[in-house]
Coordinates of C-alpha atoms and ligand atoms in Angstrom, one line a residue:
M1 CA 23.1 16.7 51.8
F2 CA 21.5 17.8 48.5
D3 CA 18.2 18.2 47.7
Y4 CA 18.3 16.7 44.2
L5 CA 20.7 14.6 42.2
V6 CA 20.3 15.1 39.0
V7 CA 21.6 13.0 36.8
G8 CA 22.8 14.3 33.2
A9 CA 24.0 17.5 32.5
G10 CA 22.5 18.5 29.3
F11 CA 19.3 20.4 28.2
A12 CA 16.9 18.4 31.0
G13 CA 19.6 18.1 33.5
A14 CA 20.9 21.8 33.6
V15 CA 17.4 23.4 33.6
T16 CA 15.9 21.3 36.3
A17 CA 19.3 22.2 38.4
E18 CA 19.5 25.5 37.4
R19 CA 16.0 26.2 38.3
M20 CA 15.8 24.5 41.7
A21 CA 19.0 26.0 42.9
R22 CA 18.1 29.7 41.8
C23 CA 14.5 30.0 41.8
Y24 CA 14.4 28.2 45.1
G25 CA 17.5 27.4 46.5
K26 CA 17.7 23.7 46.7
K27 CA 21.1 22.5 46.7
I28 CA 21.8 20.3 43.5
L29 CA 24.5 17.7 42.9
L30 CA 24.5 17.6 39.1
V31 CA 26.5 14.7 37.8
D32 CA 27.3 13.5 33.6
R33 CA 29.3 10.3 33.2
R34 CA 30.7 12.3 30.2
N35 CA 33.7 14.9 31.1
H36 CA 31.5 17.8 30.1
V37 CA 28.6 19.7 30.3
G38 CA 25.7 20.2 27.3
G39 CA 25.0 16.5 26.6
N40 CA 24.4 16.2 23.0
A41 CA 24.4 19.8 22.4
Y42 CA 28.2 20.2 23.7
D43 CA 30.1 22.1 21.7
H44 CA 34.0 23.3 21.5
Y45 CA 36.9 24.3 19.9
N46 CA 39.0 21.7 17.8
D47 CA 42.9 21.7 17.5
D48 CA 42.7 23.6 14.6
G49 CA 40.4 26.1 16.4
L50 CA 37.1 25.5 14.7
L51 CA 34.1 25.5 17.1
I52 CA 32.9 22.0 16.1
H53 CA 29.8 20.2 17.7
R54 CA 31.2 17.2 19.0
Y55 CA 27.9 14.9 18.9
G56 CA 26.4 16.6 15.5
P57 CA 24.9 19.7 14.2
H58 CA 22.6 21.3 17.0
I59 CA 20.5 24.1 15.4
F60 CA 17.8 26.0 17.7
H61 CA 15.0 26.7 16.7
T62 CA 11.5 27.0 18.7
N63 CA 7.8 28.5 18.7
S64 CA 8.4 28.7 22.5
E65 CA 8.7 32.7 23.7
Q66 CA 8.9 30.9 27.3
V67 CA 11.8 28.7 26.2
F68 CA 13.6 31.4 24.2
Q69 CA 13.1 34.0 26.9
Y70 CA 14.2 31.1 29.6
L71 CA 17.5 30.7 27.6
S72 CA 18.2 34.2 27.0
Q73 CA 19.2 34.7 30.3
F74 CA 22.4 32.5 29.5
T75 CA 23.2 33.4 26.0
A76 CA 23.2 36.5 23.6
W77 CA 22.0 34.9 19.8
R78 CA 23.4 34.6 16.2
S79 CA 20.5 34.8 14.2
Y80 CA 20.6 31.6 11.6
E81 CA 18.8 30.4 9.2
H82 CA 19.1 26.6 8.6
R83 CA 19.6 25.5 5.1
V84 CA 19.5 21.7 3.9
L85 CA 20.4 20.8 0.3
A86 CA 20.0 16.7 -0.6
C87 CA 22.1 15.1 -3.6
V88 CA 20.3 13.0 -5.6
D89 CA 20.7 11.8 -8.8
G90 CA 23.5 14.0 -9.1
K91 CA 21.8 17.3 -8.5
L92 CA 21.9 19.2 -5.2
V93 CA 17.7 19.9 -4.3
P94 CA 16.4 21.6 -1.6
V95 CA 14.8 19.7 1.6
P96 CA 12.4 20.1 2.5
I97 CA 10.8 19.2 -0.7
N98 CA 9.6 22.6 -2.4
R99 CA 9.4 24.3 -5.8
D100 CA 12.2 23.9 -6.5
T101 CA 13.4 20.7 -5.7
V102 CA 10.4 19.4 -8.4
N103 CA 11.7 21.6 -11.0
T104 CA 15.2 20.3 -10.4
L105 CA 14.2 16.8 -10.3
Y106 CA 12.1 16.7 -13.2
N107 CA 13.3 19.7 -15.4
L108 CA 10.1 20.9 -14.8
N109 CA 9.3 24.7 -14.7
L110 CA 6.2 24.9 -12.3
R111 CA 5.7 28.6 -11.4
T112 CA 3.2 29.0 -8.6
D113 CA 1.9 26.9 -5.8
E114 CA -1.0 25.4 -7.5
E115 CA 0.9 24.0 -10.1
V116 CA 3.3 22.2 -7.7
A117 CA 0.1 21.1 -5.5
A118 CA -1.7 19.6 -8.7
F119 CA 2.1 18.0 -9.4
F120 CA 1.9 16.3 -6.0
A121 CA -1.6 15.3 -6.1
E122 CA -1.3 13.2 -9.4
R123 CA 1.1 11.6 -7.7
A124 CA 0.1 11.3 -3.9
Q125 CA -1.1 7.5 -2.9
S126 CA -4.3 7.7 -0.9
R127 CA -3.7 6.0 2.4
P128 CA -6.7 5.2 4.4
T129 CA -4.7 6.0 7.8
V130 CA -1.4 7.7 7.8
R131 CA 0.3 5.3 9.9
T132 CA 3.9 4.9 9.5
S133 CA 6.7 7.0 7.9
E134 CA 6.4 6.2 4.5
D135 CA 2.4 6.6 5.0
V136 CA 3.6 10.2 5.7
V137 CA 5.6 11.2 2.8
V138 CA 4.0 8.9 -0.2
S139 CA 0.4 10.2 1.0
K140 CA 2.0 13.7 0.0
V141 CA 4.3 13.2 -2.8
G142 CA 4.0 9.9 -4.3
W143 CA 6.4 7.0 -4.6
D144 CA 9.0 8.8 -6.5
L145 CA 10.1 11.6 -4.8
Y146 CA 9.5 9.1 -1.8
Q147 CA 12.2 7.2 -2.8
K148 CA 14.2 10.0 -3.9
L149 CA 14.6 11.4 -0.7
F150 CA 13.0 9.7 2.0
R151 CA 13.4 6.0 1.7
N152 CA 16.8 5.1 1.8
Y153 CA 18.0 8.3 4.0
T154 CA 15.6 6.7 6.8
R155 CA 16.6 3.0 5.8
K156 CA 20.3 4.0 6.4
Q157 CA 19.5 6.3 9.6
W158 CA 17.3 3.9 11.5
G159 CA 18.1 0.5 10.6
K160 CA 14.4 0.0 9.5
D161 CA 12.2 0.7 6.4
P162 CA 9.9 3.3 6.9
S163 CA 6.8 1.6 7.2
E164 CA 8.3 0.3 10.1
L165 CA 8.4 3.7 11.7
D166 CA 6.2 5.6 13.3
A167 CA 4.6 8.5 11.2
Q168 CA 6.5 11.2 13.5
V169 CA 9.8 10.6 12.2
T170 CA 9.2 11.6 8.8
A171 CA 6.4 14.2 9.3
R172 CA 9.2 16.4 11.0
I173 CA 10.1 17.3 7.6
P174 CA 7.2 19.3 5.6
V175 CA 6.4 19.3 2.0
R176 CA 6.3 22.6 0.4
T177 CA 4.8 24.1 -3.0
N178 CA 6.2 27.5 -2.6
R179 CA 10.1 28.5 -2.6
D180 CA 10.9 28.4 1.0
D181 CA 14.3 26.3 1.7
R182 CA 14.0 27.0 5.2
Y183 CA 14.4 23.9 7.2
F184 CA 12.5 25.1 10.2
T185 CA 9.6 27.8 10.0
D186 CA 9.8 28.5 13.5
R187 CA 9.5 31.9 15.0
F188 CA 13.1 31.6 16.9
Q189 CA 15.9 30.8 14.7
V190 CA 18.8 31.7 16.3
M191 CA 22.5 29.9 17.8
P192 CA 24.0 30.5 21.1
K193 CA 26.6 33.4 19.9
H194 CA 29.8 32.0 22.0
G195 CA 28.3 27.9 21.6
Y196 CA 26.4 25.9 23.5
T197 CA 28.7 25.1 26.1
R198 CA 29.2 28.4 27.2
M199 CA 25.3 28.7 27.5
F200 CA 25.3 25.7 29.9
E201 CA 28.6 27.1 31.8
N202 CA 26.3 30.2 32.7
M203 CA 23.6 28.5 33.4
L204 CA 25.2 26.4 35.9
D205 CA 27.1 28.9 37.5
H206 CA 25.9 29.0 40.7
P207 CA 27.2 28.3 44.6
N208 CA 24.3 26.0 45.0
I209 CA 25.2 23.6 42.5
K210 CA 28.1 21.2 42.6
L211 CA 29.1 19.3 39.3
G212 CA 30.7 16.2 39.0
L213 CA 31.9 15.7 35.9
G214 CA 33.3 11.9 34.6
C215 CA 31.1 10.6 37.0
D216 CA 28.4 7.9 36.6
Y217 CA 25.3 8.3 39.5
R218 CA 25.9 4.4 40.1
D219 CA 29.2 5.2 41.2
L220 CA 28.7 7.5 44.0
G221 CA 29.6 6.4 47.1
E222 CA 27.2 6.2 50.1
N223 CA 28.4 8.8 51.9
V224 CA 26.5 11.4 49.1
H225 CA 23.0 11.9 50.6
Y226 CA 20.4 13.5 48.5
R227 CA 16.3 13.9 49.0
E228 CA 15.1 13.1 45.4
V229 CA 16.9 12.3 41.8
I230 CA 16.0 13.9 38.4
Y231 CA 16.8 11.5 35.9
T232 CA 17.6 12.3 32.5
G233 CA 19.9 9.1 31.2
P234 CA 18.0 6.0 29.3
I235 CA 15.2 4.9 31.2
D236 CA 15.6 1.3 30.8
E237 CA 19.1 1.4 32.1
F238 CA 17.7 3.3 35.6
F239 CA 15.8 0.1 35.9
N240 CA 18.6 -2.2 34.9
F241 CA 16.7 -3.4 31.8
R242 CA 14.1 -4.7 34.0
F243 CA 11.5 -5.5 30.7
G244 CA 14.4 -6.0 28.2
E245 CA 16.5 -2.8 26.4
L246 CA 14.6 -0.4 24.8
P247 CA 16.4 0.5 21.3
Y248 CA 18.3 3.8 21.0
R249 CA 19.9 4.4 17.4
S250 CA 23.6 5.5 17.7
L251 CA 25.8 7.6 15.2
R252 CA 29.4 7.3 14.7
F253 CA 30.7 10.9 14.2
V254 CA 33.8 11.6 11.9
H255 CA 35.0 14.8 12.2
E256 CA 37.6 16.5 9.3
T257 CA 39.4 19.9 9.3
L258 CA 39.7 20.8 5.7
A259 CA 42.4 23.4 4.0
Q260 CA 40.0 25.0 2.2
E261 CA 37.8 28.0 3.3
L262 CA 34.4 26.1 2.6
L263 CA 33.2 22.9 1.4
Q264 CA 29.3 23.3 0.5
P265 CA 27.1 26.0 -0.3
V266 CA 24.7 25.1 3.1
A267 CA 25.2 24.0 6.6
V268 CA 23.9 20.5 5.9
V269 CA 24.0 18.3 2.7
N270 CA 22.1 14.7 3.3
Y271 CA 23.0 11.8 0.8
P272 CA 19.8 9.8 0.8
N273 CA 21.5 7.5 -1.9
D274 CA 24.9 7.1 -1.7
H275 CA 27.5 6.3 1.0
A276 CA 27.4 4.9 4.3
Y277 CA 26.9 8.4 6.0
T278 CA 23.7 10.0 6.1
R279 CA 24.4 14.1 5.6
I280 CA 27.6 16.1 6.3
T281 CA 27.7 19.1 8.3
E282 CA 30.3 22.1 8.1
F283 CA 30.2 24.0 10.9
K284 CA 31.1 27.2 9.7
H285 CA 27.4 27.9 8.3
L286 CA 26.3 27.5 11.8
T287 CA 28.3 29.7 13.8
G288 CA 29.7 32.2 11.3
Q289 CA 33.6 31.7 12.3
S290 CA 35.8 33.2 10.0
H291 CA 38.3 30.9 9.8
H292 CA 40.8 29.8 6.6
Q293 CA 40.0 26.3 7.3
T294 CA 36.6 24.7 7.6
S295 CA 35.3 21.7 9.6
V296 CA 32.8 19.1 8.6
V297 CA 31.2 15.9 10.3
Y298 CA 29.9 12.8 9.0
E299 CA 27.4 11.2 10.4
Y300 CA 27.6 6.9 10.5
P301 CA 24.4 5.5 11.8
A302 CA 25.1 2.6 14.3
S303 CA 23.3 0.1 16.3
E304 CA 25.5 0.1 19.1
G305 CA 27.4 3.1 20.8
D306 CA 26.1 6.1 22.4
P307 CA 22.1 6.5 23.1
Y308 CA 21.2 9.3 20.8
Y309 CA 17.1 8.9 19.4
P310 CA 14.4 7.2 20.9
V311 CA 13.4 4.4 17.7
P312 CA 9.6 5.5 17.4
T313 CA 7.9 2.0 17.0
P314 CA 4.6 0.5 17.9
E315 CA 6.5 -2.2 19.8
N316 CA 8.9 0.5 21.5
G317 CA 6.5 2.6 22.4
A318 CA 4.5 -0.4 24.2
L319 CA 7.7 -1.0 26.1
Y320 CA 8.4 2.3 27.2
K321 CA 4.6 2.6 28.4
K322 CA 5.8 -0.3 31.0
Y323 CA 9.0 1.3 32.4
A324 CA 6.9 4.9 32.4
E325 CA 4.4 3.0 34.6
L326 CA 7.4 1.8 36.8
A327 CA 8.9 5.5 36.7
L328 CA 5.4 6.5 38.0
Q329 CA 5.8 4.4 41.2
T330 CA 9.2 5.3 41.9
K331 CA 9.1 7.1 44.7
R332 CA 11.4 10.4 44.7
V333 CA 12.9 9.9 41.4
H334 CA 11.9 11.8 38.6
F335 CA 12.6 11.3 34.6
A336 CA 12.9 13.8 31.8
G337 CA 14.6 14.4 28.9
R338 CA 14.5 12.5 25.3
L339 CA 16.5 9.3 26.6
A340 CA 14.4 9.0 29.8
T341 CA 10.8 10.0 28.5
Y342 CA 11.9 8.1 25.1
R343 CA 10.8 10.8 23.2
Y344 CA 12.4 12.2 20.0
Y345 CA 12.6 15.8 21.4
N346 CA 14.2 18.8 19.9
M347 CA 16.2 20.9 22.5
D348 CA 13.3 23.4 22.8
Q349 CA 10.8 21.1 23.8
V350 CA 13.2 19.2 26.5
V351 CA 14.0 22.3 27.9
A352 CA 10.0 22.8 28.2
Q353 CA 9.4 19.7 29.5
A354 CA 12.3 20.2 32.2
L355 CA 10.5 23.7 33.0
T356 CA 6.9 21.8 33.5
L357 CA 8.6 19.2 35.6
V358 CA 9.9 21.8 37.9
K359 CA 6.4 23.4 38.0
Q360 CA 5.0 20.1 38.5
L361 CA 7.3 19.5 41.8
V362 CA 7.0 22.8 43.3
A363 CA 3.7 22.7 43.2
S364 CA 3.5 19.2 45.1
P365 CA 2.1 19.9 48.3
D366 CA 5.3 18.8 50.3
F367 CA 7.6 21.2 48.4
V368 CA 9.4 23.7 51.0
P369 CA 11.5 26.5 48.7
T370 CA 15.0 26.9 50.7
K371 CA 14.7 30.3 49.5
A372 CA 11.4 32.0 48.5
V373 CA 12.0 34.2 45.5
A374 CA 8.5 34.9 44.6
A375 CA 8.3 37.0 41.1
A376 CA 10.8 33.9 39.9
A377 CA 8.5 31.5 40.9
G378 CA 5.8 33.1 38.9
S379 CA 7.2 33.9 35.7
G380 CA 9.6 30.9 35.4
L381 CA 12.3 33.5 35.2
V382 CA 15.0 35.3 36.8
P383 CA 16.7 37.6 34.7
Q384 CA 20.9 36.8 34.7
P385 CA 22.7 38.9 32.6
A386 CA 25.4 36.4 32.8
F387 CA 26.2 36.2 29.3
A388 CA 27.4 39.7 29.2
R389 CA 30.6 38.5 31.4
Ligands
LIG401 P1 21.3 14.5 26.4 O1 21.5 15.5 26.0 O2 21.3 13.1 26.1 O3 21.7 14.7 28.1 C1 21.9 13.3 28.8 C2 23.1 13.0 29.7 O4 22.8 12.2 30.6 C3 24.1 12.8 28.8 O5 25.2 13.8 28.4 C4 24.7 11.6 29.2 O6 26.2 11.3 29.4 C5 24.2 11.5 31.1 N1 23.8 10.1 31.6 C6 23.4 9.3 30.9 N2 23.2 8.1 31.9 C7 23.8 8.7 32.9 C8 24.7 8.3 34.4 N3 24.2 6.9 34.7 N4 25.6 8.6 35.2 C9 26.0 10.0 34.8 N5 25.1 10.6 33.9 C10 24.6 10.0 32.7 N6 18.0 19.1 18.7 C11 17.5 20.4 18.4 O7 16.5 21.1 18.9 N7 18.1 21.0 16.8 C12 18.9 20.1 16.2 O8 19.6 20.7 15.4 C13 19.3 18.9 17.0 N8 20.3 18.2 16.2 C14 20.6 17.2 17.1 C15 21.4 16.2 16.0 C16 22.0 14.7 16.5 C17 23.1 14.2 16.1 C18 21.3 14.4 17.7 C19 21.8 12.9 18.3 C20 20.2 15.3 18.4 C21 20.0 16.4 17.9 N9 19.3 17.3 18.7 C22 18.5 18.2 17.9 C23 18.4 17.0 20.1 C24 19.1 17.2 21.2 O9 20.2 16.9 21.0 C25 18.5 16.8 22.2 O10 16.7 17.0 22.3 C26 18.8 17.4 23.7 O11 20.3 17.3 23.6 C27 18.4 16.3 24.7 O12 18.8 16.6 26.1 P2 18.8 15.6 27.1 O13 19.3 16.5 28.5 O14 17.3 15.1 27.4 O15 19.6 14.6 26.5
LIG402 N1 14.8 12.3 6.3 C1 14.6 12.0 4.9 N2 15.5 12.3 4.4 C2 16.0 13.6 4.4 C3 15.9 14.2 5.5 C4 14.8 13.6 6.5 O1 14.5 10.8 4.7 O2 16.5 14.4 3.4 C5 14.1 11.8 7.5 C6 14.4 10.6 8.2 O3 13.8 9.1 8.5 C7 15.1 11.2 9.2 C8 13.9 12.1 9.2 O4 13.3 12.5 8.3 O5 15.4 10.5 10.0 C9 14.0 13.7 10.6 O6 15.0 14.1 10.0 P1 15.8 15.3 10.6 O7 16.6 16.0 9.8 O8 14.4 15.8 11.5 O9 16.8 14.4 11.6 P2 17.7 14.8 12.7 O10 18.4 16.0 12.7 O11 16.8 14.4 13.7 O12 18.1 13.7 12.7

């Protein structure tokens, strides 16, 4: 008899399983229908000995000290600040848009924040409400930069015009007047030193966690018993698509090893207006690996395939709400993660959400810890120098 069946060994499932086992002595059956842990953050060495991210580039960044400290129990880190260039009009320019983006694309020599702000202000279109992903960009930098960098990339990535997508999609990318060319400005910007998979293995290395890989929870026989479920797969699938399918956007990843030291100057180059793929990622920039070859991945957006992104539109939000209400009424099943709560979450947000779910479950009146780990329960942390092994 297990206390919890946890469905999905990505961040949401691994964090909940780890906390419940290590802090509260719960017995966990953790299953994933894939044959590996880590969910979409899974990485591995390819046949050429290069560390690659099977499901596209995963860069860890967070402002949350709690999330950073929590994960630091399971991995050492490598400092890494992510930089992205976009190929526009035959030139490579920084993304997010900054002073150099403007100067390069328009052959200008703007020197101060004020000059760049004035450049944007002259072109920005005022929009009474900033509701869509088009509004976000056009209201800040105007139509031309929007067209050069955002319109076609977004259409390609989502199969929708930015005017159909909620503001949150393009609002992920700031606009800058200075020369800062980092993709993120978070306080913690790091990569797990030995990769994500090793970090997950350290998290799940506990006698109370039984791991079933290559196992869909729906195929578990009647002889497997558990008290509660933590579900991190697609929420519509859990309810057999009762209200219809929730759209998830997929990607086709094409991995290649090249017989050269490096291909591109930064980890990611975006192609907003050319090619069927959106971006090329070169992993050695992320991992710091030394190798005489290099490995890259091309991302081709697709409507069919594994679900990678919830698609944030008003209609999909309304449909998700129906599933979320059903989820609330479903006793002894708890939903967490990007697919189960239909949120365009980064890894750190999923970790925070999972830690919060554990706190909520533990606070419920009928929760009885099998093992009291008082100090850990308070802080959410149990120091585990597992990565040192
Ligand atoms: P997942 O990782 O999707 O895990 C869910 C797991 O559940 C899957 O492994 C699935 O196989 C399993 N599952 C589903 N149904 C069943 C079932 N019936 N039975 C058994 N198992 C099941 N975030 C960042 O912070 N930085 C980035 O740079 C970044 N880049 C990204 C790039 C791409 C291309 C993508 C797609 C995402 C990126 N993310 C990034 C987001 C990040 O991947 C997610 O936030 C995080 O991995 C979500 O974790 P999760 O546990 O919610 O879901
Ligand atoms: N985006 C764009 N052009 C770019 C970079 C991003 O149009 O050069 C838009 C696009 O809609 C994308 C969204 O901003 O889906 C969020 O970008 P991010 O890099 O955060 O996407 P992710 O890494 O989650 O795929």
